[in-house]
């Protein structure tokens, strides 16, 4: 009995300590704050939204509950992001119906928003493949090099141009016009111009071999390559007396790209185009080349040009 009586006050003291510690004022205040916050969140689920948005959300929930079957998800289970998306869709539908109704009543009718069609990519530059000119120059088989002796770099031939095989080198240099990296571009452009200037009538003998490289250069649809190719064609027709007439049968291979880019002109209004000294206006270059081909192509040149480019007007015939 003595031991039992001694343990009883200890148990009572422990229970009293626990009850007193649970009834501390700080813990009670924390519990009340948490309970009040939970009650507020239950009572006001959209406290951050405005009253107008709350009304719209309730309308949407009612409409969704009416349209969705009972077995599906309830409208109250919708996420806030989906609710806002539905709000935007509903407002756009209301605007479209309002415009259609105004058109029926005699007001201005607005066409619905249509998706823009995808671009066909007709003017997009094509991928430029590795050329034979780059391969032969890297291997050291071309008799040319760049001379940096003066203030301006120059092309230096290691052999006389009269000893070159034009049927082998001129088509290769013409193919090198597609190269945009240096020094390949510089060597190809200046090499072709030198061979045309000093070749006399020999470029005319290998003209059928030049048509394929010229067509491949034009098919790249690259602005810089097209401008260089136009200048080379002008140089070819100007240096060789009968090159214009010899090019007439090949108009179908060359003039299709001319027809595509003939309207690409710089329209700067009353301002001055300071880049015209570089002759990089593609539309003007194409028109100048066509005029030169018509003048030097003989009596059948205009008919063949008109067949490929219907909008072309003759520079010789009076309208």
PDB file of C-alpha atoms in Angstrom:
ATOM      1  CA  UNK A   1       0.000   0.000   0.000  1.00  0.00           C
ATOM      2  CA  UNK A   2       2.900   2.271   0.788  1.00  0.00           C
ATOM      3  CA  UNK A   3       4.400   1.923  -2.678  1.00  0.00           C
ATOM      4  CA  UNK A   4       1.016   2.401  -4.382  1.00  0.00           C
ATOM      5  CA  UNK A   5       0.372   5.619  -2.472  1.00  0.00           C
ATOM      6  CA  UNK A   6       3.809   6.944  -3.402  1.00  0.00           C
ATOM      7  CA  UNK A   7       3.300   6.397  -7.161  1.00  0.00           C
ATOM      8  CA  UNK A   8      -0.155   7.995  -7.334  1.00  0.00           C
ATOM      9  CA  UNK A   9       0.922  11.589  -6.704  1.00  0.00           C
ATOM     10  CA  UNK A  10       3.627  11.208  -9.353  1.00  0.00           C
ATOM     11  CA  UNK A  11       1.051  10.141 -11.999  1.00  0.00           C
ATOM     12  CA  UNK A  12      -1.261  12.993 -11.029  1.00  0.00           C
ATOM     13  CA  UNK A  13       1.560  15.486 -11.251  1.00  0.00           C
ATOM     14  CA  UNK A  14       2.520  14.254 -14.767  1.00  0.00           C
ATOM     15  CA  UNK A  15      -1.088  14.513 -16.040  1.00  0.00           C
ATOM     16  CA  UNK A  16      -1.389  17.962 -14.556  1.00  0.00           C
ATOM     17  CA  UNK A  17       1.857  19.013 -16.260  1.00  0.00           C
ATOM     18  CA  UNK A  18       0.626  17.772 -19.633  1.00  0.00           C
ATOM     19  CA  UNK A  19      -2.724  19.517 -19.224  1.00  0.00           C
ATOM     20  CA  UNK A  20      -1.054  22.747 -18.171  1.00  0.00           C
ATOM     21  CA  UNK A  21       1.407  22.615 -21.089  1.00  0.00           C
ATOM     22  CA  UNK A  22      -1.439  22.052 -23.591  1.00  0.00           C
ATOM     23  CA  UNK A  23      -3.372  24.979 -22.165  1.00  0.00           C
ATOM     24  CA  UNK A  24      -0.543  27.476 -22.793  1.00  0.00           C
ATOM     25  CA  UNK A  25      -1.745  30.792 -24.347  1.00  0.00           C
ATOM     26  CA  UNK A  26       0.814  30.700 -27.239  1.00  0.00           C
ATOM     27  CA  UNK A  27      -0.315  27.317 -28.532  1.00  0.00           C
ATOM     28  CA  UNK A  28      -3.951  28.334 -28.295  1.00  0.00           C
ATOM     29  CA  UNK A  29      -3.268  31.473 -30.344  1.00  0.00           C
ATOM     30  CA  UNK A  30      -1.512  29.447 -33.032  1.00  0.00           C
ATOM     31  CA  UNK A  31      -4.365  26.964 -33.241  1.00  0.00           C
ATOM     32  CA  UNK A  32      -6.923  29.741 -33.571  1.00  0.00           C
ATOM     33  CA  UNK A  33      -4.918  31.464 -36.320  1.00  0.00           C
ATOM     34  CA  UNK A  34      -4.620  28.237 -38.331  1.00  0.00           C
ATOM     35  CA  UNK A  35      -8.315  27.449 -37.886  1.00  0.00           C
ATOM     36  CA  UNK A  36      -9.379  30.962 -38.949  1.00  0.00           C
ATOM     37  CA  UNK A  37      -7.138  30.796 -42.045  1.00  0.00           C
ATOM     38  CA  UNK A  38      -8.673  27.458 -43.042  1.00  0.00           C
ATOM     39  CA  UNK A  39     -12.186  28.813 -42.602  1.00  0.00           C
ATOM     40  CA  UNK A  40     -11.368  31.866 -44.722  1.00  0.00           C
ATOM     41  CA  UNK A  41      -9.893  29.742 -47.513  1.00  0.00           C
ATOM     42  CA  UNK A  42     -13.020  27.551 -47.494  1.00  0.00           C
ATOM     43  CA  UNK A  43     -15.385  30.499 -47.528  1.00  0.00           C
ATOM     44  CA  UNK A  44     -13.440  32.543 -50.168  1.00  0.00           C
ATOM     45  CA  UNK A  45     -11.817  30.200 -52.744  1.00  0.00           C
ATOM     46  CA  UNK A  46     -11.124  32.980 -55.283  1.00  0.00           C
ATOM     47  CA  UNK A  47     -10.064  35.770 -52.944  1.00  0.00           C
ATOM     48  CA  UNK A  48      -7.340  36.973 -55.307  1.00  0.00           C
ATOM     49  CA  UNK A  49      -9.757  37.347 -58.257  1.00  0.00           C
ATOM     50  CA  UNK A  50     -12.043  40.301 -58.787  1.00  0.00           C
ATOM     51  CA  UNK A  51     -15.812  40.198 -58.368  1.00  0.00           C
ATOM     52  CA  UNK A  52     -16.364  40.209 -62.141  1.00  0.00           C
ATOM     53  CA  UNK A  53     -14.047  37.222 -62.606  1.00  0.00           C
ATOM     54  CA  UNK A  54     -15.777  35.359 -59.800  1.00  0.00           C
ATOM     55  CA  UNK A  55     -19.161  35.865 -61.450  1.00  0.00           C
ATOM     56  CA  UNK A  56     -17.782  34.667 -64.772  1.00  0.00           C
ATOM     57  CA  UNK A  57     -16.213  31.600 -63.137  1.00  0.00           C
ATOM     58  CA  UNK A  58     -19.490  30.665 -61.455  1.00  0.00           C
ATOM     59  CA  UNK A  59     -21.352  31.041 -64.762  1.00  0.00           C
ATOM     60  CA  UNK A  60     -18.819  28.809 -66.466  1.00  0.00           C
ATOM     61  CA  UNK A  61     -19.110  26.197 -63.756  1.00  0.00           C
ATOM     62  CA  UNK A  62     -22.887  26.195 -64.056  1.00  0.00           C
ATOM     63  CA  UNK A  63     -22.685  25.889 -67.857  1.00  0.00           C
ATOM     64  CA  UNK A  64     -20.126  23.089 -67.610  1.00  0.00           C
ATOM     65  CA  UNK A  65     -22.246  21.264 -65.048  1.00  0.00           C
ATOM     66  CA  UNK A  66     -25.268  21.500 -67.358  1.00  0.00           C
ATOM     67  CA  UNK A  67     -23.379  20.287 -70.455  1.00  0.00           C
ATOM     68  CA  UNK A  68     -21.127  17.613 -68.915  1.00  0.00           C
ATOM     69  CA  UNK A  69     -22.827  14.306 -67.971  1.00  0.00           C
ATOM     70  CA  UNK A  70     -22.901  13.154 -64.390  1.00  0.00           C
ATOM     71  CA  UNK A  71     -20.379  10.378 -64.936  1.00  0.00           C
ATOM     72  CA  UNK A  72     -17.741  12.839 -66.123  1.00  0.00           C
ATOM     73  CA  UNK A  73     -15.652  15.239 -64.084  1.00  0.00           C
ATOM     74  CA  UNK A  74     -17.552  17.910 -62.189  1.00  0.00           C
ATOM     75  CA  UNK A  75     -17.055  21.561 -63.039  1.00  0.00           C
ATOM     76  CA  UNK A  76     -15.797  22.254 -59.534  1.00  0.00           C
ATOM     77  CA  UNK A  77     -12.836  19.948 -60.192  1.00  0.00           C
ATOM     78  CA  UNK A  78     -11.590  22.099 -63.079  1.00  0.00           C
ATOM     79  CA  UNK A  79      -8.201  23.718 -62.638  1.00  0.00           C
ATOM     80  CA  UNK A  80      -7.911  27.524 -62.573  1.00  0.00           C
ATOM     81  CA  UNK A  81      -5.864  27.615 -65.792  1.00  0.00           C
ATOM     82  CA  UNK A  82      -8.488  25.685 -67.735  1.00  0.00           C
ATOM     83  CA  UNK A  83     -11.164  28.012 -66.359  1.00  0.00           C
ATOM     84  CA  UNK A  84      -9.272  31.065 -67.611  1.00  0.00           C
ATOM     85  CA  UNK A  85      -8.838  29.441 -71.029  1.00  0.00           C
ATOM     86  CA  UNK A  86     -12.556  28.804 -71.206  1.00  0.00           C
ATOM     87  CA  UNK A  87     -13.129  32.442 -70.269  1.00  0.00           C
ATOM     88  CA  UNK A  88     -11.032  33.632 -73.205  1.00  0.00           C
ATOM     89  CA  UNK A  89     -12.727  31.222 -75.609  1.00  0.00           C
ATOM     90  CA  UNK A  90     -16.165  32.268 -74.451  1.00  0.00           C
ATOM     91  CA  UNK A  91     -15.363  35.977 -74.880  1.00  0.00           C
ATOM     92  CA  UNK A  92     -14.062  35.433 -78.431  1.00  0.00           C
ATOM     93  CA  UNK A  93     -17.163  33.400 -79.313  1.00  0.00           C
ATOM     94  CA  UNK A  94     -19.377  36.146 -77.953  1.00  0.00           C
ATOM     95  CA  UNK A  95     -17.544  38.751 -80.050  1.00  0.00           C
ATOM     96  CA  UNK A  96     -17.861  36.667 -83.219  1.00  0.00           C
ATOM     97  CA  UNK A  97     -21.559  36.071 -82.671  1.00  0.00           C
ATOM     98  CA  UNK A  98     -22.062  39.775 -81.985  1.00  0.00           C
ATOM     99  CA  UNK A  99     -20.331  40.744 -85.236  1.00  0.00           C
ATOM    100  CA  UNK A 100     -22.331  38.161 -87.194  1.00  0.00           C
ATOM    101  CA  UNK A 101     -25.557  39.451 -85.673  1.00  0.00           C
ATOM    102  CA  UNK A 102     -24.628  43.034 -86.517  1.00  0.00           C
ATOM    103  CA  UNK A 103     -23.955  41.940 -90.113  1.00  0.00           C
ATOM    104  CA  UNK A 104     -27.384  40.325 -90.318  1.00  0.00           C
ATOM    105  CA  UNK A 105     -28.974  43.510 -88.996  1.00  0.00           C
ATOM    106  CA  UNK A 106     -27.248  45.586 -91.656  1.00  0.00           C
ATOM    107  CA  UNK A 107     -24.159  46.604 -89.703  1.00  0.00           C
ATOM    108  CA  UNK A 108     -20.522  46.021 -90.700  1.00  0.00           C
ATOM    109  CA  UNK A 109     -19.732  42.321 -90.979  1.00  0.00           C
ATOM    110  CA  UNK A 110     -16.250  41.291 -89.819  1.00  0.00           C
ATOM    111  CA  UNK A 111     -14.762  38.100 -91.198  1.00  0.00           C
ATOM    112  CA  UNK A 112     -13.606  35.548 -88.610  1.00  0.00           C
ATOM    113  CA  UNK A 113      -9.909  35.188 -87.862  1.00  0.00           C
ATOM    114  CA  UNK A 114      -8.305  32.859 -90.412  1.00  0.00           C
ATOM    115  CA  UNK A 115      -5.018  31.033 -90.049  1.00  0.00           C
ATOM    116  CA  UNK A 116      -2.256  32.396 -92.266  1.00  0.00           C
ATOM    117  CA  UNK A 117      -1.187  29.911 -94.982  1.00  0.00           C
ATOM    118  CA  UNK A 118       2.329  28.566 -94.843  1.00  0.00           C
ATOM    119  CA  UNK A 119       4.997  30.018 -97.124  1.00  0.00           C
ATOM    120  CA  UNK A 120       5.940  27.936-100.163  1.00  0.00           C
ATOM    121  CA  UNK A 121       9.598  28.947 -99.881  1.00  0.00           C
ATOM    122  CA  UNK A 122       9.951  29.862-103.568  1.00  0.00           C
ATOM    123  CA  UNK A 123      12.425  32.666-102.796  1.00  0.00           C
ATOM    124  CA  UNK A 124      14.219  30.823 -99.998  1.00  0.00           C
ATOM    125  CA  UNK A 125      17.941  30.173-100.683  1.00  0.00           C
ATOM    126  CA  UNK A 126      18.774  26.538-101.267  1.00  0.00           C
ATOM    127  CA  UNK A 127      21.559  24.532 -99.684  1.00  0.00           C
ATOM    128  CA  UNK A 128      24.915  25.044-101.431  1.00  0.00           C
ATOM    129  CA  UNK A 129      26.812  21.819-101.980  1.00  0.00           C
ATOM    130  CA  UNK A 130      30.571  21.405-102.184  1.00  0.00           C
ATOM    131  CA  UNK A 131      31.886  22.187-105.681  1.00  0.00           C
ATOM    132  CA  UNK A 132      34.649  20.697-107.782  1.00  0.00           C
ATOM    133  CA  UNK A 133      36.395  24.061-107.798  1.00  0.00           C
ATOM    134  CA  UNK A 134      36.997  23.926-104.044  1.00  0.00           C
ATOM    135  CA  UNK A 135      38.177  20.316-104.263  1.00  0.00           C
ATOM    136  CA  UNK A 136      40.692  20.995-107.053  1.00  0.00           C
ATOM    137  CA  UNK A 137      41.976  24.188-105.425  1.00  0.00           C
ATOM    138  CA  UNK A 138      42.541  22.458-102.072  1.00  0.00           C
ATOM    139  CA  UNK A 139      44.395  19.717-103.916  1.00  0.00           C
ATOM    140  CA  UNK A 140      46.595  22.277-105.726  1.00  0.00           C
ATOM    141  CA  UNK A 141      45.485  21.449-109.272  1.00  0.00           C
ATOM    142  CA  UNK A 142      44.389  24.973-110.311  1.00  0.00           C
ATOM    143  CA  UNK A 143      47.059  27.277-111.827  1.00  0.00           C
ATOM    144  CA  UNK A 144      45.971  30.346-109.827  1.00  0.00           C
ATOM    145  CA  UNK A 145      46.868  32.015-106.542  1.00  0.00           C
ATOM    146  CA  UNK A 146      46.118  35.238-104.702  1.00  0.00           C
ATOM    147  CA  UNK A 147      48.749  37.974-104.895  1.00  0.00           C
ATOM    148  CA  UNK A 148      48.874  40.198-101.790  1.00  0.00           C
ATOM    149  CA  UNK A 149      51.815  42.309-102.989  1.00  0.00           C
ATOM    150  CA  UNK A 150      49.894  45.577-103.404  1.00  0.00           C
ATOM    151  CA  UNK A 151      47.238  47.392-101.441  1.00  0.00           C
ATOM    152  CA  UNK A 152      44.539  45.421-103.278  1.00  0.00           C
ATOM    153  CA  UNK A 153      44.714  41.670-103.678  1.00  0.00           C
ATOM    154  CA  UNK A 154      44.940  40.406-107.231  1.00  0.00           C
ATOM    155  CA  UNK A 155      44.580  37.128-109.071  1.00  0.00           C
ATOM    156  CA  UNK A 156      47.834  35.762-110.408  1.00  0.00           C
ATOM    157  CA  UNK A 157      47.909  33.082-113.085  1.00  0.00           C
ATOM    158  CA  UNK A 158      50.827  30.664-112.999  1.00  0.00           C
ATOM    159  CA  UNK A 159      50.471  29.869-116.735  1.00  0.00           C
ATOM    160  CA  UNK A 160      49.486  31.859-119.800  1.00  0.00           C
ATOM    161  CA  UNK A 161      45.755  32.023-120.466  1.00  0.00           C
ATOM    162  CA  UNK A 162      46.347  31.066-124.099  1.00  0.00           C
ATOM    163  CA  UNK A 163      47.697  27.701-122.940  1.00  0.00           C
ATOM    164  CA  UNK A 164      44.685  26.814-120.775  1.00  0.00           C
ATOM    165  CA  UNK A 165      42.162  24.171-121.786  1.00  0.00           C
ATOM    166  CA  UNK A 166      38.960  26.240-121.716  1.00  0.00           C
ATOM    167  CA  UNK A 167      36.763  23.168-122.015  1.00  0.00           C
ATOM    168  CA  UNK A 168      38.144  21.897-118.691  1.00  0.00           C
ATOM    169  CA  UNK A 169      38.846  25.013-116.623  1.00  0.00           C
ATOM    170  CA  UNK A 170      36.083  27.456-117.636  1.00  0.00           C
ATOM    171  CA  UNK A 171      33.146  25.207-116.548  1.00  0.00           C
ATOM    172  CA  UNK A 172      35.010  24.479-113.300  1.00  0.00           C
ATOM    173  CA  UNK A 173      35.526  28.178-112.573  1.00  0.00           C
ATOM    174  CA  UNK A 174      31.878  28.832-113.505  1.00  0.00           C
ATOM    175  CA  UNK A 175      30.836  26.203-110.973  1.00  0.00           C
ATOM    176  CA  UNK A 176      33.014  27.922-108.369  1.00  0.00           C
ATOM    177  CA  UNK A 177      30.773  31.012-108.460  1.00  0.00           C
ATOM    178  CA  UNK A 178      28.561  29.219-105.926  1.00  0.00           C
ATOM    179  CA  UNK A 179      31.323  29.351-103.329  1.00  0.00           C
ATOM    180  CA  UNK A 180      30.781  32.110-100.772  1.00  0.00           C
ATOM    181  CA  UNK A 181      33.864  31.405 -98.648  1.00  0.00           C
ATOM    182  CA  UNK A 182      37.192  33.058 -99.276  1.00  0.00           C
ATOM    183  CA  UNK A 183      39.483  32.722-101.149  1.00  0.00           C
ATOM    184  CA  UNK A 184      37.319  30.473-103.350  1.00  0.00           C
ATOM    185  CA  UNK A 185      34.788  33.181-104.219  1.00  0.00           C
ATOM    186  CA  UNK A 186      37.481  35.719-105.134  1.00  0.00           C
ATOM    187  CA  UNK A 187      39.398  33.217-107.270  1.00  0.00           C
ATOM    188  CA  UNK A 188      36.319  31.931-109.112  1.00  0.00           C
ATOM    189  CA  UNK A 189      34.852  35.355-109.949  1.00  0.00           C
ATOM    190  CA  UNK A 190      38.098  36.957-111.095  1.00  0.00           C
ATOM    191  CA  UNK A 191      39.214  33.787-112.887  1.00  0.00           C
ATOM    192  CA  UNK A 192      36.010  33.607-114.954  1.00  0.00           C
ATOM    193  CA  UNK A 193      36.178  37.310-115.836  1.00  0.00           C
ATOM    194  CA  UNK A 194      39.836  37.049-116.905  1.00  0.00           C
ATOM    195  CA  UNK A 195      39.167  33.981-119.046  1.00  0.00           C
ATOM    196  CA  UNK A 196      36.208  35.677-120.758  1.00  0.00           C
ATOM    197  CA  UNK A 197      38.125  38.908-121.418  1.00  0.00           C
ATOM    198  CA  UNK A 198      41.301  37.324-122.788  1.00  0.00           C
ATOM    199  CA  UNK A 199      39.857  34.178-124.317  1.00  0.00           C
ATOM    200  CA  UNK A 200      38.617  35.836-127.541  1.00  0.00           C
ATOM    201  CA  UNK A 201      36.369  33.237-129.231  1.00  0.00           C
ATOM    202  CA  UNK A 202      37.329  30.187-127.188  1.00  0.00           C
ATOM    203  CA  UNK A 203      34.537  30.552-124.578  1.00  0.00           C
ATOM    204  CA  UNK A 204      32.033  30.163-127.428  1.00  0.00           C
ATOM    205  CA  UNK A 205      33.345  26.680-128.257  1.00  0.00           C
ATOM    206  CA  UNK A 206      32.648  25.407-124.721  1.00  0.00           C
ATOM    207  CA  UNK A 207      29.326  27.240-124.278  1.00  0.00           C
ATOM    208  CA  UNK A 208      27.200  24.028-123.993  1.00  0.00           C
ATOM    209  CA  UNK A 209      29.422  22.982-121.071  1.00  0.00           C
ATOM    210  CA  UNK A 210      28.701  26.277-119.277  1.00  0.00           C
ATOM    211  CA  UNK A 211      24.905  25.954-119.287  1.00  0.00           C
ATOM    212  CA  UNK A 212      24.705  23.363-116.501  1.00  0.00           C
ATOM    213  CA  UNK A 213      26.954  25.276-114.026  1.00  0.00           C
ATOM    214  CA  UNK A 214      25.064  28.497-114.763  1.00  0.00           C
ATOM    215  CA  UNK A 215      21.731  26.774-114.169  1.00  0.00           C
ATOM    216  CA  UNK A 216      22.966  25.281-110.889  1.00  0.00           C
ATOM    217  CA  UNK A 217      24.163  28.717-109.757  1.00  0.00           C
ATOM    218  CA  UNK A 218      20.778  30.251-110.517  1.00  0.00           C
ATOM    219  CA  UNK A 219      18.892  27.434-108.790  1.00  0.00           C
ATOM    220  CA  UNK A 220      20.562  28.259-105.468  1.00  0.00           C
ATOM    221  CA  UNK A 221      18.288  31.352-105.252  1.00  0.00           C
ATOM    222  CA  UNK A 222      20.984  33.078-103.216  1.00  0.00           C
ATOM    223  CA  UNK A 223      20.999  36.845-103.755  1.00  0.00           C
ATOM    224  CA  UNK A 224      24.780  37.253-103.956  1.00  0.00           C
ATOM    225  CA  UNK A 225      25.247  34.276-106.289  1.00  0.00           C
ATOM    226  CA  UNK A 226      22.444  35.470-108.577  1.00  0.00           C
ATOM    227  CA  UNK A 227      23.963  38.955-108.863  1.00  0.00           C
ATOM    228  CA  UNK A 228      27.405  37.539-109.708  1.00  0.00           C
ATOM    229  CA  UNK A 229      25.916  35.159-112.285  1.00  0.00           C
ATOM    230  CA  UNK A 230      24.049  38.015-114.007  1.00  0.00           C
ATOM    231  CA  UNK A 231      27.279  40.012-114.315  1.00  0.00           C
ATOM    232  CA  UNK A 232      29.106  36.976-115.739  1.00  0.00           C
ATOM    233  CA  UNK A 233      26.376  36.412-118.355  1.00  0.00           C
ATOM    234  CA  UNK A 234      26.605  40.065-119.359  1.00  0.00           C
ATOM    235  CA  UNK A 235      30.394  39.738-119.660  1.00  0.00           C
ATOM    236  CA  UNK A 236      30.038  36.562-121.741  1.00  0.00           C
ATOM    237  CA  UNK A 237      27.631  38.192-124.205  1.00  0.00           C
ATOM    238  CA  UNK A 238      29.741  41.360-124.415  1.00  0.00           C
ATOM    239  CA  UNK A 239      33.098  39.600-124.978  1.00  0.00           C
ATOM    240  CA  UNK A 240      31.973  36.886-127.425  1.00  0.00           C
ATOM    241  CA  UNK A 241      30.250  38.287-130.535  1.00  0.00           C
ATOM    242  CA  UNK A 242      27.984  35.285-131.202  1.00  0.00           C
ATOM    243  CA  UNK A 243      27.370  34.159-127.618  1.00  0.00           C
ATOM    244  CA  UNK A 244      23.967  35.902-127.512  1.00  0.00           C
ATOM    245  CA  UNK A 245      22.624  33.893-130.445  1.00  0.00           C
ATOM    246  CA  UNK A 246      24.180  30.687-129.102  1.00  0.00           C
ATOM    247  CA  UNK A 247      22.370  31.129-125.769  1.00  0.00           C
ATOM    248  CA  UNK A 248      18.873  31.307-127.331  1.00  0.00           C
ATOM    249  CA  UNK A 249      18.297  27.495-127.330  1.00  0.00           C
ATOM    250  CA  UNK A 250      19.166  27.398-123.606  1.00  0.00           C
ATOM    251  CA  UNK A 251      16.666  30.030-122.438  1.00  0.00           C
ATOM    252  CA  UNK A 252      14.372  27.354-121.017  1.00  0.00           C
ATOM    253  CA  UNK A 253      17.136  26.219-118.654  1.00  0.00           C
ATOM    254  CA  UNK A 254      18.158  29.712-117.531  1.00  0.00           C
ATOM    255  CA  UNK A 255      15.217  32.113-117.655  1.00  0.00           C
ATOM    256  CA  UNK A 256      12.871  30.356-115.220  1.00  0.00           C
ATOM    257  CA  UNK A 257      14.733  31.905-112.272  1.00  0.00           C
ATOM    258  CA  UNK A 258      14.754  35.242-114.121  1.00  0.00           C
ATOM    259  CA  UNK A 259      10.953  35.136-114.165  1.00  0.00           C
ATOM    260  CA  UNK A 260      10.873  34.399-110.432  1.00  0.00           C
ATOM    261  CA  UNK A 261      13.102  37.287-109.310  1.00  0.00           C
ATOM    262  CA  UNK A 262      12.388  39.941-111.960  1.00  0.00           C
ATOM    263  CA  UNK A 263      10.147  41.882-109.557  1.00  0.00           C
ATOM    264  CA  UNK A 264      12.731  41.965-106.731  1.00  0.00           C
ATOM    265  CA  UNK A 265      13.540  45.665-106.870  1.00  0.00           C
ATOM    266  CA  UNK A 266      14.494  48.166-104.187  1.00  0.00           C
ATOM    267  CA  UNK A 267      11.653  50.633-103.610  1.00  0.00           C
ATOM    268  CA  UNK A 268      13.021  53.413-101.410  1.00  0.00           C
ATOM    269  CA  UNK A 269      10.613  56.155-102.519  1.00  0.00           C
ATOM    270  CA  UNK A 270      12.261  59.542-102.977  1.00  0.00           C
ATOM    271  CA  UNK A 271      15.391  58.487-101.066  1.00  0.00           C
ATOM    272  CA  UNK A 272      18.744  57.676-102.656  1.00  0.00           C
ATOM    273  CA  UNK A 273      19.885  54.074-102.941  1.00  0.00           C
ATOM    274  CA  UNK A 274      23.588  54.394-102.166  1.00  0.00           C
ATOM    275  CA  UNK A 275      24.152  50.686-102.805  1.00  0.00           C
ATOM    276  CA  UNK A 276      23.429  50.969-106.528  1.00  0.00           C
ATOM    277  CA  UNK A 277      27.113  51.554-107.289  1.00  0.00           C
ATOM    278  CA  UNK A 278      27.752  47.950-106.235  1.00  0.00           C
ATOM    279  CA  UNK A 279      25.068  46.743-108.698  1.00  0.00           C
ATOM    280  CA  UNK A 280      23.323  44.470-106.220  1.00  0.00           C
ATOM    281  CA  UNK A 281      19.741  45.327-107.155  1.00  0.00           C
ATOM    282  CA  UNK A 282      18.638  41.945-108.470  1.00  0.00           C
ATOM    283  CA  UNK A 283      15.564  43.121-110.390  1.00  0.00           C
ATOM    284  CA  UNK A 284      17.535  45.765-112.303  1.00  0.00           C
ATOM    285  CA  UNK A 285      20.337  43.311-113.062  1.00  0.00           C
ATOM    286  CA  UNK A 286      17.861  40.793-114.495  1.00  0.00           C
ATOM    287  CA  UNK A 287      16.234  43.452-116.665  1.00  0.00           C
ATOM    288  CA  UNK A 288      19.611  44.681-117.964  1.00  0.00           C
ATOM    289  CA  UNK A 289      20.646  41.104-118.758  1.00  0.00           C
ATOM    290  CA  UNK A 290      17.410  40.438-120.652  1.00  0.00           C
ATOM    291  CA  UNK A 291      17.829  43.628-122.690  1.00  0.00           C
ATOM    292  CA  UNK A 292      21.386  42.609-123.569  1.00  0.00           C
ATOM    293  CA  UNK A 293      20.257  39.103-124.537  1.00  0.00           C
ATOM    294  CA  UNK A 294      17.511  40.515-126.757  1.00  0.00           C
ATOM    295  CA  UNK A 295      19.882  42.915-128.530  1.00  0.00           C
ATOM    296  CA  UNK A 296      22.506  40.253-129.201  1.00  0.00           C
ATOM    297  CA  UNK A 297      20.225  37.214-129.625  1.00  0.00           C
ATOM    298  CA  UNK A 298      18.949  37.876-133.115  1.00  0.00           C
ATOM    299  CA  UNK A 299      15.337  37.932-134.375  1.00  0.00           C
ATOM    300  CA  UNK A 300      14.191  34.927-132.302  1.00  0.00           C
ATOM    301  CA  UNK A 301      15.431  36.218-128.967  1.00  0.00           C
ATOM    302  CA  UNK A 302      12.366  38.262-128.004  1.00  0.00           C
ATOM    303  CA  UNK A 303       9.908  35.445-128.775  1.00  0.00           C
ATOM    304  CA  UNK A 304      11.824  32.981-126.612  1.00  0.00           C
ATOM    305  CA  UNK A 305      12.240  35.485-123.781  1.00  0.00           C
ATOM    306  CA  UNK A 306       8.529  36.329-123.896  1.00  0.00           C
ATOM    307  CA  UNK A 307       7.674  32.621-123.738  1.00  0.00           C
ATOM    308  CA  UNK A 308       9.598  32.208-120.473  1.00  0.00           C
ATOM    309  CA  UNK A 309       8.837  35.649-118.967  1.00  0.00           C
ATOM    310  CA  UNK A 310       5.323  36.777-120.010  1.00  0.00           C
ATOM    311  CA  UNK A 311       5.663  40.198-118.329  1.00  0.00           C
ATOM    312  CA  UNK A 312       8.777  41.136-120.308  1.00  0.00           C
ATOM    313  CA  UNK A 313       8.472  44.025-122.768  1.00  0.00           C
ATOM    314  CA  UNK A 314      10.823  44.449-125.697  1.00  0.00           C
ATOM    315  CA  UNK A 315      13.512  47.133-125.609  1.00  0.00           C
ATOM    316  CA  UNK A 316      13.759  47.212-129.426  1.00  0.00           C
ATOM    317  CA  UNK A 317      10.165  47.052-130.670  1.00  0.00           C
ATOM    318  CA  UNK A 318       7.981  50.116-130.347  1.00  0.00           C
ATOM    319  CA  UNK A 319       4.741  49.442-128.460  1.00  0.00           C
TER     320      UNK A 319
END
